[in-house]
mmCIF file with all atom_site columns, C-alpha atoms in Angstrom:
data_model
loop_
_atom_site.group_PDB
_atom_site.id
_atom_site.type_symbol
_atom_site.label_atom_id
_atom_site.label_alt_id
_atom_site.label_comp_id
_atom_site.label_asym_id
_atom_site.label_entity_id
_atom_site.label_seq_id
_atom_site.pdbx_PDB_ins_code
_atom_site.Cartn_x
_atom_site.Cartn_y
_atom_site.Cartn_z
_atom_site.occupancy
_atom_site.B_iso_or_equiv
_atom_site.pdbx_formal_charge
_atom_site.auth_seq_id
_atom_site.auth_comp_id
_atom_site.auth_asym_id
_atom_site.auth_atom_id
_atom_site.pdbx_PDB_model_num
ATOM 1   C CA . SER Z 1 1   ? -50.449 -25.912 11.512  1.00 0.00 ? 1   SER Z CA 1
ATOM 2   C CA . GLN Z 1 2   ? -48.981 -25.336 8.117   1.00 0.00 ? 2   GLN Z CA 1
ATOM 3   C CA . GLN Z 1 3   ? -50.695 -23.931 5.058   1.00 0.00 ? 3   GLN Z CA 1
ATOM 4   C CA . GLY Z 1 4   ? -50.222 -24.223 1.341   1.00 0.00 ? 4   GLY Z CA 1
ATOM 5   C CA . GLU Z 1 5   ? -49.405 -21.030 -0.465  1.00 0.00 ? 5   GLU Z CA 1
ATOM 6   C CA . GLU Z 1 6   ? -50.454 -20.680 -4.080  1.00 0.00 ? 6   GLU Z CA 1
ATOM 7   C CA . ASP Z 1 7   ? -48.672 -18.805 -6.783  1.00 0.00 ? 7   ASP Z CA 1
ATOM 8   C CA . PRO Z 1 8   ? -49.600 -16.750 -8.731  1.00 0.00 ? 8   PRO Z CA 1
ATOM 9   C CA . GLN Z 1 9   ? -52.351 -14.931 -6.848  1.00 0.00 ? 9   GLN Z CA 1
ATOM 10  C CA . ALA Z 1 10  ? -54.109 -14.191 -10.127 1.00 0.00 ? 10  ALA Z CA 1
ATOM 11  C CA . LEU Z 1 11  ? -53.807 -15.585 -13.617 1.00 0.00 ? 11  LEU Z CA 1
ATOM 12  C CA . SER Z 1 12  ? -55.511 -14.438 -16.801 1.00 0.00 ? 12  SER Z CA 1
ATOM 13  C CA . ILE Z 1 13  ? -55.386 -16.520 -19.956 1.00 0.00 ? 13  ILE Z CA 1
ATOM 14  C CA . GLN Z 1 14  ? -57.362 -17.089 -23.141 1.00 0.00 ? 14  GLN Z CA 1
ATOM 15  C CA . GLU Z 1 15  ? -59.487 -20.101 -23.912 1.00 0.00 ? 15  GLU Z CA 1
ATOM 16  C CA . GLY Z 1 16  ? -57.452 -22.969 -25.232 1.00 0.00 ? 16  GLY Z CA 1
ATOM 17  C CA . GLU Z 1 17  ? -54.313 -22.019 -23.336 1.00 0.00 ? 17  GLU Z CA 1
ATOM 18  C CA . ASN Z 1 18  ? -52.921 -24.016 -20.439 1.00 0.00 ? 18  ASN Z CA 1
ATOM 19  C CA . ALA Z 1 19  ? -53.029 -22.685 -16.886 1.00 0.00 ? 19  ALA Z CA 1
ATOM 20  C CA . THR Z 1 20  ? -50.420 -23.616 -14.312 1.00 0.00 ? 20  THR Z CA 1
ATOM 21  C CA . MET Z 1 21  ? -50.751 -22.889 -10.622 1.00 0.00 ? 21  MET Z CA 1
ATOM 22  C CA . ASN Z 1 22  ? -48.192 -23.658 -7.970  1.00 0.00 ? 22  ASN Z CA 1
ATOM 23  C CA . CYS Z 1 23  ? -48.433 -24.449 -4.299  1.00 0.00 ? 23  CYS Z CA 1
ATOM 24  C CA . SER Z 1 24  ? -45.741 -24.540 -1.646  1.00 0.00 ? 24  SER Z CA 1
ATOM 25  C CA . TYR Z 1 25  ? -46.028 -25.832 1.898   1.00 0.00 ? 25  TYR Z CA 1
ATOM 26  C CA . LYS Z 1 26  ? -43.826 -26.085 4.940   1.00 0.00 ? 26  LYS Z CA 1
ATOM 27  C CA . THR Z 1 27  ? -43.955 -29.431 6.720   1.00 0.00 ? 27  THR Z CA 1
ATOM 28  C CA . SER Z 1 28  ? -44.485 -33.119 5.984   1.00 0.00 ? 28  SER Z CA 1
ATOM 29  C CA . ILE Z 1 29  ? -47.863 -34.092 4.633   1.00 0.00 ? 29  ILE Z CA 1
ATOM 30  C CA . ASN Z 1 30  ? -50.073 -37.148 4.134   1.00 0.00 ? 30  ASN Z CA 1
ATOM 31  C CA . ASN Z 1 31  ? -51.588 -35.754 0.971   1.00 0.00 ? 31  ASN Z CA 1
ATOM 32  C CA . LEU Z 1 32  ? -52.191 -32.574 -0.959  1.00 0.00 ? 32  LEU Z CA 1
ATOM 33  C CA . GLN Z 1 33  ? -55.509 -31.700 -2.529  1.00 0.00 ? 33  GLN Z CA 1
ATOM 34  C CA . TRP Z 1 34  ? -56.722 -29.122 -5.003  1.00 0.00 ? 34  TRP Z CA 1
ATOM 35  C CA . TYR Z 1 35  ? -60.127 -27.505 -4.749  1.00 0.00 ? 35  TYR Z CA 1
ATOM 36  C CA . ARG Z 1 36  ? -62.027 -25.129 -6.954  1.00 0.00 ? 36  ARG Z CA 1
ATOM 37  C CA . GLN Z 1 37  ? -64.357 -22.356 -5.826  1.00 0.00 ? 37  GLN Z CA 1
ATOM 38  C CA . ASN Z 1 38  ? -66.675 -20.448 -8.102  1.00 0.00 ? 38  ASN Z CA 1
ATOM 39  C CA . SER Z 1 39  ? -67.421 -16.961 -6.855  1.00 0.00 ? 39  SER Z CA 1
ATOM 40  C CA . GLY Z 1 40  ? -69.595 -17.049 -3.750  1.00 0.00 ? 40  GLY Z CA 1
ATOM 41  C CA . ARG Z 1 41  ? -69.970 -20.808 -3.838  1.00 0.00 ? 41  ARG Z CA 1
ATOM 42  C CA . GLY Z 1 42  ? -68.629 -23.771 -1.898  1.00 0.00 ? 42  GLY Z CA 1
ATOM 43  C CA . LEU Z 1 43  ? -65.369 -25.553 -2.555  1.00 0.00 ? 43  LEU Z CA 1
ATOM 44  C CA . VAL Z 1 44  ? -65.346 -28.515 -4.885  1.00 0.00 ? 44  VAL Z CA 1
ATOM 45  C CA . HIS Z 1 45  ? -62.695 -31.195 -4.677  1.00 0.00 ? 45  HIS Z CA 1
ATOM 46  C CA . LEU Z 1 46  ? -60.687 -31.661 -7.852  1.00 0.00 ? 46  LEU Z CA 1
ATOM 47  C CA . ILE Z 1 47  ? -57.882 -34.074 -7.171  1.00 0.00 ? 47  ILE Z CA 1
ATOM 48  C CA . LEU Z 1 48  ? -55.852 -35.613 -4.348  1.00 0.00 ? 48  LEU Z CA 1
ATOM 49  C CA . ILE Z 1 49  ? -52.234 -36.659 -4.560  1.00 0.00 ? 49  ILE Z CA 1
ATOM 50  C CA . ARG Z 1 50  ? -50.640 -38.710 -1.810  1.00 0.00 ? 50  ARG Z CA 1
ATOM 51  C CA . SER Z 1 51  ? -47.182 -38.053 -0.447  1.00 0.00 ? 51  SER Z CA 1
ATOM 52  C CA . ASN Z 1 52  ? -45.781 -41.160 -2.164  1.00 0.00 ? 52  ASN Z CA 1
ATOM 53  C CA . GLU Z 1 53  ? -47.110 -40.114 -5.575  1.00 0.00 ? 53  GLU Z CA 1
ATOM 54  C CA . ARG Z 1 54  ? -45.348 -37.777 -7.977  1.00 0.00 ? 54  ARG Z CA 1
ATOM 55  C CA . GLU Z 1 55  ? -47.960 -37.144 -10.640 1.00 0.00 ? 55  GLU Z CA 1
ATOM 56  C CA . LYS Z 1 56  ? -51.655 -37.652 -11.111 1.00 0.00 ? 56  LYS Z CA 1
ATOM 57  C CA . HIS Z 1 57  ? -54.105 -36.980 -13.924 1.00 0.00 ? 57  HIS Z CA 1
ATOM 58  C CA . SER Z 1 58  ? -57.832 -36.425 -14.009 1.00 0.00 ? 58  SER Z CA 1
ATOM 59  C CA . GLY Z 1 59  ? -59.354 -35.356 -17.299 1.00 0.00 ? 59  GLY Z CA 1
ATOM 60  C CA . ARG Z 1 60  ? -57.756 -32.022 -18.231 1.00 0.00 ? 60  ARG Z CA 1
ATOM 61  C CA . LEU Z 1 61  ? -56.054 -31.758 -14.849 1.00 0.00 ? 61  LEU Z CA 1
ATOM 62  C CA . ARG Z 1 62  ? -52.505 -32.764 -14.108 1.00 0.00 ? 62  ARG Z CA 1
ATOM 63  C CA . VAL Z 1 63  ? -51.053 -32.483 -10.634 1.00 0.00 ? 63  VAL Z CA 1
ATOM 64  C CA . THR Z 1 64  ? -47.447 -32.967 -9.637  1.00 0.00 ? 64  THR Z CA 1
ATOM 65  C CA . LEU Z 1 65  ? -45.971 -33.251 -6.184  1.00 0.00 ? 65  LEU Z CA 1
ATOM 66  C CA . ASP Z 1 66  ? -42.348 -32.771 -5.195  1.00 0.00 ? 66  ASP Z CA 1
ATOM 67  C CA . THR Z 1 67  ? -42.009 -33.588 -1.519  1.00 0.00 ? 67  THR Z CA 1
ATOM 68  C CA . SER Z 1 68  ? -38.309 -32.714 -1.496  1.00 0.00 ? 68  SER Z CA 1
ATOM 69  C CA . LYS Z 1 69  ? -39.166 -29.157 -2.547  1.00 0.00 ? 69  LYS Z CA 1
ATOM 70  C CA . LYS Z 1 70  ? -42.467 -29.190 -0.668  1.00 0.00 ? 70  LYS Z CA 1
ATOM 71  C CA . SER Z 1 71  ? -44.297 -27.997 -3.724  1.00 0.00 ? 71  SER Z CA 1
ATOM 72  C CA . SER Z 1 72  ? -47.094 -28.988 -6.067  1.00 0.00 ? 72  SER Z CA 1
ATOM 73  C CA . SER Z 1 73  ? -48.432 -27.739 -9.351  1.00 0.00 ? 73  SER Z CA 1
ATOM 74  C CA . LEU Z 1 74  ? -51.847 -27.912 -10.967 1.00 0.00 ? 74  LEU Z CA 1
ATOM 75  C CA . LEU Z 1 75  ? -52.009 -27.780 -14.738 1.00 0.00 ? 75  LEU Z CA 1
ATOM 76  C CA . ILE Z 1 76  ? -55.299 -27.244 -16.515 1.00 0.00 ? 76  ILE Z CA 1
ATOM 77  C CA . THR Z 1 77  ? -54.945 -27.988 -20.197 1.00 0.00 ? 77  THR Z CA 1
ATOM 78  C CA . ALA Z 1 78  ? -57.025 -26.496 -23.005 1.00 0.00 ? 78  ALA Z CA 1
ATOM 79  C CA . SER Z 1 79  ? -58.748 -24.096 -20.640 1.00 0.00 ? 79  SER Z CA 1
ATOM 80  C CA . ARG Z 1 80  ? -62.363 -23.031 -21.085 1.00 0.00 ? 80  ARG Z CA 1
ATOM 81  C CA . ALA Z 1 81  ? -64.249 -19.959 -19.926 1.00 0.00 ? 81  ALA Z CA 1
ATOM 82  C CA . ALA Z 1 82  ? -66.066 -22.245 -17.477 1.00 0.00 ? 82  ALA Z CA 1
ATOM 83  C CA . ASP Z 1 83  ? -62.726 -22.915 -15.729 1.00 0.00 ? 83  ASP Z CA 1
ATOM 84  C CA . THR Z 1 84  ? -62.834 -19.341 -14.393 1.00 0.00 ? 84  THR Z CA 1
ATOM 85  C CA . ALA Z 1 85  ? -62.722 -19.751 -10.612 1.00 0.00 ? 85  ALA Z CA 1
ATOM 86  C CA . SER Z 1 86  ? -60.406 -19.660 -7.619  1.00 0.00 ? 86  SER Z CA 1
ATOM 87  C CA . TYR Z 1 87  ? -58.194 -22.680 -7.101  1.00 0.00 ? 87  TYR Z CA 1
ATOM 88  C CA . PHE Z 1 88  ? -56.903 -23.680 -3.684  1.00 0.00 ? 88  PHE Z CA 1
ATOM 89  C CA . CYS Z 1 89  ? -54.374 -26.213 -2.608  1.00 0.00 ? 89  CYS Z CA 1
ATOM 90  C CA . ALA Z 1 90  ? -54.929 -27.856 0.741   1.00 0.00 ? 90  ALA Z CA 1
ATOM 91  C CA . THR Z 1 91  ? -52.474 -29.912 2.706   1.00 0.00 ? 91  THR Z CA 1
ATOM 92  C CA . GLU Z 1 92  ? -53.236 -32.657 5.156   1.00 0.00 ? 92  GLU Z CA 1
ATOM 93  C CA . ASP Z 1 93  ? -50.439 -32.797 7.660   1.00 0.00 ? 93  ASP Z CA 1
ATOM 94  C CA . LEU Z 1 94  ? -49.377 -35.861 9.583   1.00 0.00 ? 94  LEU Z CA 1
ATOM 95  C CA . SER Z 1 95  ? -51.886 -35.310 12.381  1.00 0.00 ? 95  SER Z CA 1
ATOM 96  C CA . GLY Z 1 96  ? -54.528 -35.921 9.754   1.00 0.00 ? 96  GLY Z CA 1
ATOM 97  C CA . TYR Z 1 97  ? -57.535 -34.142 11.133  1.00 0.00 ? 97  TYR Z CA 1
ATOM 98  C CA . ALA Z 1 98  ? -57.686 -30.853 9.289   1.00 0.00 ? 98  ALA Z CA 1
ATOM 99  C CA . LEU Z 1 99  ? -56.999 -29.625 5.790   1.00 0.00 ? 99  LEU Z CA 1
ATOM 100 C CA . ASN Z 1 100 ? -55.061 -26.380 5.678   1.00 0.00 ? 100 ASN Z CA 1
ATOM 101 C CA . PHE Z 1 101 ? -55.858 -24.171 2.735   1.00 0.00 ? 101 PHE Z CA 1
ATOM 102 C CA . GLY Z 1 102 ? -53.767 -21.582 0.983   1.00 0.00 ? 102 GLY Z CA 1
ATOM 103 C CA . LYS Z 1 103 ? -54.922 -18.188 -0.233  1.00 0.00 ? 103 LYS Z CA 1
ATOM 104 C CA . GLY Z 1 104 ? -55.816 -19.453 -3.676  1.00 0.00 ? 104 GLY Z CA 1
ATOM 105 C CA . THR Z 1 105 ? -55.122 -18.524 -7.263  1.00 0.00 ? 105 THR Z CA 1
ATOM 106 C CA . SER Z 1 106 ? -57.813 -16.594 -9.075  1.00 0.00 ? 106 SER Z CA 1
ATOM 107 C CA . LEU Z 1 107 ? -58.023 -17.843 -12.663 1.00 0.00 ? 107 LEU Z CA 1
ATOM 108 C CA . LEU Z 1 108 ? -59.762 -15.867 -15.387 1.00 0.00 ? 108 LEU Z CA 1
ATOM 109 C CA . VAL Z 1 109 ? -60.232 -17.538 -18.755 1.00 0.00 ? 109 VAL Z CA 1
ATOM 110 C CA . THR Z 1 110 ? -61.439 -15.199 -21.477 1.00 0.00 ? 110 THR Z CA 1
ATOM 111 C CA . PRO Z 1 111 ? -63.156 -16.398 -24.656 1.00 0.00 ? 111 PRO Z CA 1
ATOM 112 C CA . GLU S 2 1   ? -75.712 -37.123 -5.780  1.00 0.00 ? 1   GLU S CA 1
ATOM 113 C CA . PRO S 2 2   ? -75.482 -36.691 -2.004  1.00 0.00 ? 2   PRO S CA 1
ATOM 114 C CA . GLU S 2 3   ? -74.516 -33.242 -0.828  1.00 0.00 ? 3   GLU S CA 1
ATOM 115 C CA . VAL S 2 4   ? -73.845 -31.198 2.264   1.00 0.00 ? 4   VAL S CA 1
ATOM 116 C CA . THR S 2 5   ? -76.598 -28.684 2.911   1.00 0.00 ? 5   THR S CA 1
ATOM 117 C CA . GLN S 2 6   ? -76.283 -25.529 4.984   1.00 0.00 ? 6   GLN S CA 1
ATOM 118 C CA . THR S 2 7   ? -78.855 -23.133 6.395   1.00 0.00 ? 7   THR S CA 1
ATOM 119 C CA . PRO S 2 8   ? -79.349 -20.261 6.390   1.00 0.00 ? 8   PRO S CA 1
ATOM 120 C CA . SER S 2 9   ? -77.671 -19.162 3.182   1.00 0.00 ? 9   SER S CA 1
ATOM 121 C CA . HIS S 2 10  ? -77.390 -15.642 4.564   1.00 0.00 ? 10  HIS S CA 1
ATOM 122 C CA . GLN S 2 11  ? -77.881 -14.290 8.073   1.00 0.00 ? 11  GLN S CA 1
ATOM 123 C CA . VAL S 2 12  ? -77.676 -10.708 9.184   1.00 0.00 ? 12  VAL S CA 1
ATOM 124 C CA . THR S 2 13  ? -77.320 -10.088 12.902  1.00 0.00 ? 13  THR S CA 1
ATOM 125 C CA . GLN S 2 14  ? -76.550 -7.307  15.309  1.00 0.00 ? 14  GLN S CA 1
ATOM 126 C CA . MET S 2 15  ? -73.249 -7.248  17.131  1.00 0.00 ? 15  MET S CA 1
ATOM 127 C CA . GLY S 2 16  ? -73.507 -9.099  20.425  1.00 0.00 ? 16  GLY S CA 1
ATOM 128 C CA . GLN S 2 17  ? -76.224 -11.476 19.274  1.00 0.00 ? 17  GLN S CA 1
ATOM 129 C CA . GLU S 2 18  ? -75.887 -15.240 19.091  1.00 0.00 ? 18  GLU S CA 1
ATOM 130 C CA . VAL S 2 19  ? -76.196 -17.102 15.812  1.00 0.00 ? 19  VAL S CA 1
ATOM 131 C CA . ILE S 2 20  ? -76.539 -20.766 14.994  1.00 0.00 ? 20  ILE S CA 1
ATOM 132 C CA . LEU S 2 21  ? -75.491 -22.054 11.619  1.00 0.00 ? 21  LEU S CA 1
ATOM 133 C CA . ARG S 2 22  ? -76.810 -25.425 10.603  1.00 0.00 ? 22  ARG S CA 1
ATOM 134 C CA . CYS S 2 23  ? -75.420 -28.149 8.427   1.00 0.00 ? 23  CYS S CA 1
ATOM 135 C CA . VAL S 2 24  ? -76.648 -31.525 7.279   1.00 0.00 ? 24  VAL S CA 1
ATOM 136 C CA . PRO S 2 25  ? -73.604 -33.591 6.329   1.00 0.00 ? 25  PRO S CA 1
ATOM 137 C CA . ILE S 2 26  ? -73.699 -36.457 3.870   1.00 0.00 ? 26  ILE S CA 1
ATOM 138 C CA . SER S 2 27  ? -75.470 -39.295 5.641   1.00 0.00 ? 27  SER S CA 1
ATOM 139 C CA . ASN S 2 28  ? -72.738 -41.947 5.760   1.00 0.00 ? 28  ASN S CA 1
ATOM 140 C CA . HIS S 2 29  ? -69.956 -39.519 6.606   1.00 0.00 ? 29  HIS S CA 1
ATOM 141 C CA . LEU S 2 30  ? -68.383 -39.649 10.046  1.00 0.00 ? 30  LEU S CA 1
ATOM 142 C CA . TYR S 2 31  ? -66.125 -36.594 10.108  1.00 0.00 ? 31  TYR S CA 1
ATOM 143 C CA . PHE S 2 32  ? -67.434 -33.062 10.148  1.00 0.00 ? 32  PHE S CA 1
ATOM 144 C CA . TYR S 2 33  ? -65.739 -29.713 9.818   1.00 0.00 ? 33  TYR S CA 1
ATOM 145 C CA . TRP S 2 34  ? -66.358 -25.995 9.931   1.00 0.00 ? 34  TRP S CA 1
ATOM 146 C CA . TYR S 2 35  ? -64.262 -23.559 7.937   1.00 0.00 ? 35  TYR S CA 1
ATOM 147 C CA . ARG S 2 36  ? -64.684 -19.856 7.398   1.00 0.00 ? 36  ARG S CA 1
ATOM 148 C CA . GLN S 2 37  ? -63.675 -17.479 4.643   1.00 0.00 ? 37  GLN S CA 1
ATOM 149 C CA . ILE S 2 38  ? -63.575 -13.762 5.173   1.00 0.00 ? 38  ILE S CA 1
ATOM 150 C CA . LEU S 2 39  ? -64.435 -12.023 1.928   1.00 0.00 ? 39  LEU S CA 1
ATOM 151 C CA . GLY S 2 40  ? -61.626 -12.365 -0.582  1.00 0.00 ? 40  GLY S CA 1
ATOM 152 C CA . GLN S 2 41  ? -59.333 -14.118 1.830   1.00 0.00 ? 41  GLN S CA 1
ATOM 153 C CA . LYS S 2 42  ? -58.158 -17.621 2.530   1.00 0.00 ? 42  LYS S CA 1
ATOM 154 C CA . VAL S 2 43  ? -60.250 -20.489 3.790   1.00 0.00 ? 43  VAL S CA 1
ATOM 155 C CA . GLU S 2 44  ? -59.534 -20.958 7.496   1.00 0.00 ? 44  GLU S CA 1
ATOM 156 C CA . PHE S 2 45  ? -60.017 -24.130 9.500   1.00 0.00 ? 45  PHE S CA 1
ATOM 157 C CA . LEU S 2 46  ? -62.146 -23.763 12.616  1.00 0.00 ? 46  LEU S CA 1
ATOM 158 C CA . VAL S 2 47  ? -62.918 -27.191 14.008  1.00 0.00 ? 47  VAL S CA 1
ATOM 159 C CA . SER S 2 48  ? -63.224 -30.879 13.217  1.00 0.00 ? 48  SER S CA 1
ATOM 160 C CA . PHE S 2 49  ? -65.670 -33.239 14.908  1.00 0.00 ? 49  PHE S CA 1
ATOM 161 C CA . TYR S 2 50  ? -65.790 -37.003 15.141  1.00 0.00 ? 50  TYR S CA 1
ATOM 162 C CA . ASN S 2 51  ? -67.623 -39.456 17.344  1.00 0.00 ? 51  ASN S CA 1
ATOM 163 C CA . ASN S 2 52  ? -69.542 -36.673 19.061  1.00 0.00 ? 52  ASN S CA 1
ATOM 164 C CA . GLU S 2 53  ? -66.524 -34.748 20.141  1.00 0.00 ? 53  GLU S CA 1
ATOM 165 C CA . ILE S 2 54  ? -64.104 -32.154 18.849  1.00 0.00 ? 54  ILE S CA 1
ATOM 166 C CA . SER S 2 55  ? -61.026 -33.806 17.376  1.00 0.00 ? 55  SER S CA 1
ATOM 167 C CA . GLU S 2 56  ? -59.113 -30.653 16.479  1.00 0.00 ? 56  GLU S CA 1
ATOM 168 C CA . LYS S 2 57  ? -59.665 -26.922 16.668  1.00 0.00 ? 57  LYS S CA 1
ATOM 169 C CA . SER S 2 58  ? -57.773 -23.880 15.518  1.00 0.00 ? 58  SER S CA 1
ATOM 170 C CA . GLU S 2 59  ? -56.794 -20.775 17.457  1.00 0.00 ? 59  GLU S CA 1
ATOM 171 C CA . ILE S 2 60  ? -59.798 -19.021 15.938  1.00 0.00 ? 60  ILE S CA 1
ATOM 172 C CA . PHE S 2 61  ? -62.171 -21.462 17.618  1.00 0.00 ? 61  PHE S CA 1
ATOM 173 C CA . ASP S 2 62  ? -62.188 -19.924 21.074  1.00 0.00 ? 62  ASP S CA 1
ATOM 174 C CA . ASP S 2 63  ? -64.850 -19.898 23.793  1.00 0.00 ? 63  ASP S CA 1
ATOM 175 C CA . GLN S 2 64  ? -67.082 -17.794 21.580  1.00 0.00 ? 64  GLN S CA 1
ATOM 176 C CA . PHE S 2 65  ? -67.659 -20.799 19.349  1.00 0.00 ? 65  PHE S CA 1
ATOM 177 C CA . SER S 2 66  ? -69.209 -24.188 19.970  1.00 0.00 ? 66  SER S CA 1
ATOM 178 C CA . VAL S 2 67  ? -70.327 -27.112 17.860  1.00 0.00 ? 67  VAL S CA 1
ATOM 179 C CA . GLU S 2 68  ? -72.953 -29.698 18.421  1.00 0.00 ? 68  GLU S CA 1
ATOM 180 C CA . ARG S 2 69  ? -74.528 -32.667 16.747  1.00 0.00 ? 69  ARG S CA 1
ATOM 181 C CA . PRO S 2 70  ? -77.936 -32.485 18.384  1.00 0.00 ? 70  PRO S CA 1
ATOM 182 C CA . ASP S 2 71  ? -79.420 -35.397 16.477  1.00 0.00 ? 71  ASP S CA 1
ATOM 183 C CA . GLY S 2 72  ? -78.371 -37.960 13.907  1.00 0.00 ? 72  GLY S CA 1
ATOM 184 C CA . SER S 2 73  ? -78.320 -35.579 11.006  1.00 0.00 ? 73  SER S CA 1
ATOM 185 C CA . ASN S 2 74  ? -77.587 -31.965 11.978  1.00 0.00 ? 74  ASN S CA 1
ATOM 186 C CA . PHE S 2 75  ? -74.237 -30.424 12.807  1.00 0.00 ? 75  PHE S CA 1
ATOM 187 C CA . THR S 2 76  ? -74.371 -26.896 14.170  1.00 0.00 ? 76  THR S CA 1
ATOM 188 C CA . LEU S 2 77  ? -71.960 -24.057 14.779  1.00 0.00 ? 77  LEU S CA 1
ATOM 189 C CA . LYS S 2 78  ? -72.948 -21.582 17.466  1.00 0.00 ? 78  LYS S CA 1
ATOM 190 C CA . ILE S 2 79  ? -71.304 -18.189 17.656  1.00 0.00 ? 79  ILE S CA 1
ATOM 191 C CA . ARG S 2 80  ? -72.006 -16.318 20.866  1.00 0.00 ? 80  ARG S CA 1
ATOM 192 C CA . SER S 2 81  ? -71.821 -12.566 21.250  1.00 0.00 ? 81  SER S CA 1
ATOM 193 C CA . THR S 2 82  ? -70.975 -11.918 17.609  1.00 0.00 ? 82  THR S CA 1
ATOM 194 C CA . LYS S 2 83  ? -68.406 -9.309  16.646  1.00 0.00 ? 83  LYS S CA 1
ATOM 195 C CA . LEU S 2 84  ? -68.010 -7.317  13.451  1.00 0.00 ? 84  LEU S CA 1
ATOM 196 C CA . GLU S 2 85  ? -64.983 -9.404  12.529  1.00 0.00 ? 85  GLU S CA 1
ATOM 197 C CA . ASP S 2 86  ? -67.077 -12.581 12.606  1.00 0.00 ? 86  ASP S CA 1
ATOM 198 C CA . SER S 2 87  ? -68.605 -11.495 9.311   1.00 0.00 ? 87  SER S CA 1
ATOM 199 C CA . ALA S 2 88  ? -67.569 -14.188 6.867   1.00 0.00 ? 88  ALA S CA 1
ATOM 200 C CA . MET S 2 89  ? -68.732 -17.131 4.836   1.00 0.00 ? 89  MET S CA 1
ATOM 201 C CA . TYR S 2 90  ? -68.926 -20.236 7.016   1.00 0.00 ? 90  TYR S CA 1
ATOM 202 C CA . PHE S 2 91  ? -68.528 -23.562 5.280   1.00 0.00 ? 91  PHE S CA 1
ATOM 203 C CA . CYS S 2 92  ? -69.473 -26.946 6.636   1.00 0.00 ? 92  CYS S CA 1
ATOM 204 C CA . ALA S 2 93  ? -67.756 -30.024 5.239   1.00 0.00 ? 93  ALA S CA 1
ATOM 205 C CA . SER S 2 94  ? -67.917 -33.751 5.824   1.00 0.00 ? 94  SER S CA 1
ATOM 206 C CA . SER S 2 95  ? -65.868 -36.769 4.877   1.00 0.00 ? 95  SER S CA 1
ATOM 207 C CA . GLU S 2 96  ? -66.029 -40.536 5.100   1.00 0.00 ? 96  GLU S CA 1
ATOM 208 C CA . SER S 2 97  ? -62.651 -40.850 6.747   1.00 0.00 ? 97  SER S CA 1
ATOM 209 C CA . ASN S 2 98  ? -60.228 -38.541 8.495   1.00 0.00 ? 98  ASN S CA 1
ATOM 210 C CA . THR S 2 99  ? -57.994 -38.502 5.439   1.00 0.00 ? 99  THR S CA 1
ATOM 211 C CA . GLY S 2 100 ? -59.052 -37.643 1.951   1.00 0.00 ? 100 GLY S CA 1
ATOM 212 C CA . GLU S 2 101 ? -61.606 -35.597 0.135   1.00 0.00 ? 101 GLU S CA 1
ATOM 213 C CA . LEU S 2 102 ? -63.850 -33.139 1.933   1.00 0.00 ? 102 LEU S CA 1
ATOM 214 C CA . PHE S 2 103 ? -67.328 -32.417 0.654   1.00 0.00 ? 103 PHE S CA 1
ATOM 215 C CA . PHE S 2 104 ? -68.316 -28.810 1.242   1.00 0.00 ? 104 PHE S CA 1
ATOM 216 C CA . GLY S 2 105 ? -71.678 -27.146 1.509   1.00 0.00 ? 105 GLY S CA 1
ATOM 217 C CA . GLU S 2 106 ? -72.496 -23.918 -0.300  1.00 0.00 ? 106 GLU S CA 1
ATOM 218 C CA . GLY S 2 107 ? -71.852 -21.887 2.807   1.00 0.00 ? 107 GLY S CA 1
ATOM 219 C CA . SER S 2 108 ? -73.699 -19.573 5.156   1.00 0.00 ? 108 SER S CA 1
ATOM 220 C CA . ARG S 2 109 ? -72.882 -15.908 4.783   1.00 0.00 ? 109 ARG S CA 1
ATOM 221 C CA . LEU S 2 110 ? -72.885 -14.162 8.158   1.00 0.00 ? 110 LEU S CA 1
ATOM 222 C CA . THR S 2 111 ? -73.056 -10.396 8.265   1.00 0.00 ? 111 THR S CA 1
ATOM 223 C CA . VAL S 2 112 ? -72.622 -8.752  11.662  1.00 0.00 ? 112 VAL S CA 1
ATOM 224 C CA . LEU S 2 113 ? -73.753 -5.135  11.872  1.00 0.00 ? 113 LEU S CA 1
#
């Protein structure tokens, strides 16, 4: 099974700045999802983008998907200290049963 | 808001012992999953379960592991003869359909000594 791979591994920004995280994957997908994980906690779903969509917004989140490049990006605008967490992309391949997670991007937002 | 609950939150066991991790998925969900995350590493898929049978499993999910839905609410992961490398956070998740958002529990931290 394939996995998403996030880039960068770690990102440190100041409050108010935008944070951009990228994800690349290897084979065809049904959808791509982004999850957030606070330290030592469970994963929380943020947003899902289907393979026939190119961009999606949810609050301060903007996700893009380029299936020709097999890549996605997550943009968090006007970041807050509370956005500090690890962010994972997860791909659902055509078999559909399992989500495959990447290694995550660790985001630190300093006041 | 409905949530996935997992017990125990932390279990410490001796190498070679059996452990059972328990999960109560969201009540109207039909698809159930176990994932694990070794400290600081990626989240790895173990197994998915639907209609009282395994629908997909990864290479990690070998004969040492088993899953069961013993009643209408619980979903368990059994790890037999635990090894040091089984130490990890184990996450249960559920979903309404086999495509779309997964709802994760807070995890069970397993420490094998």
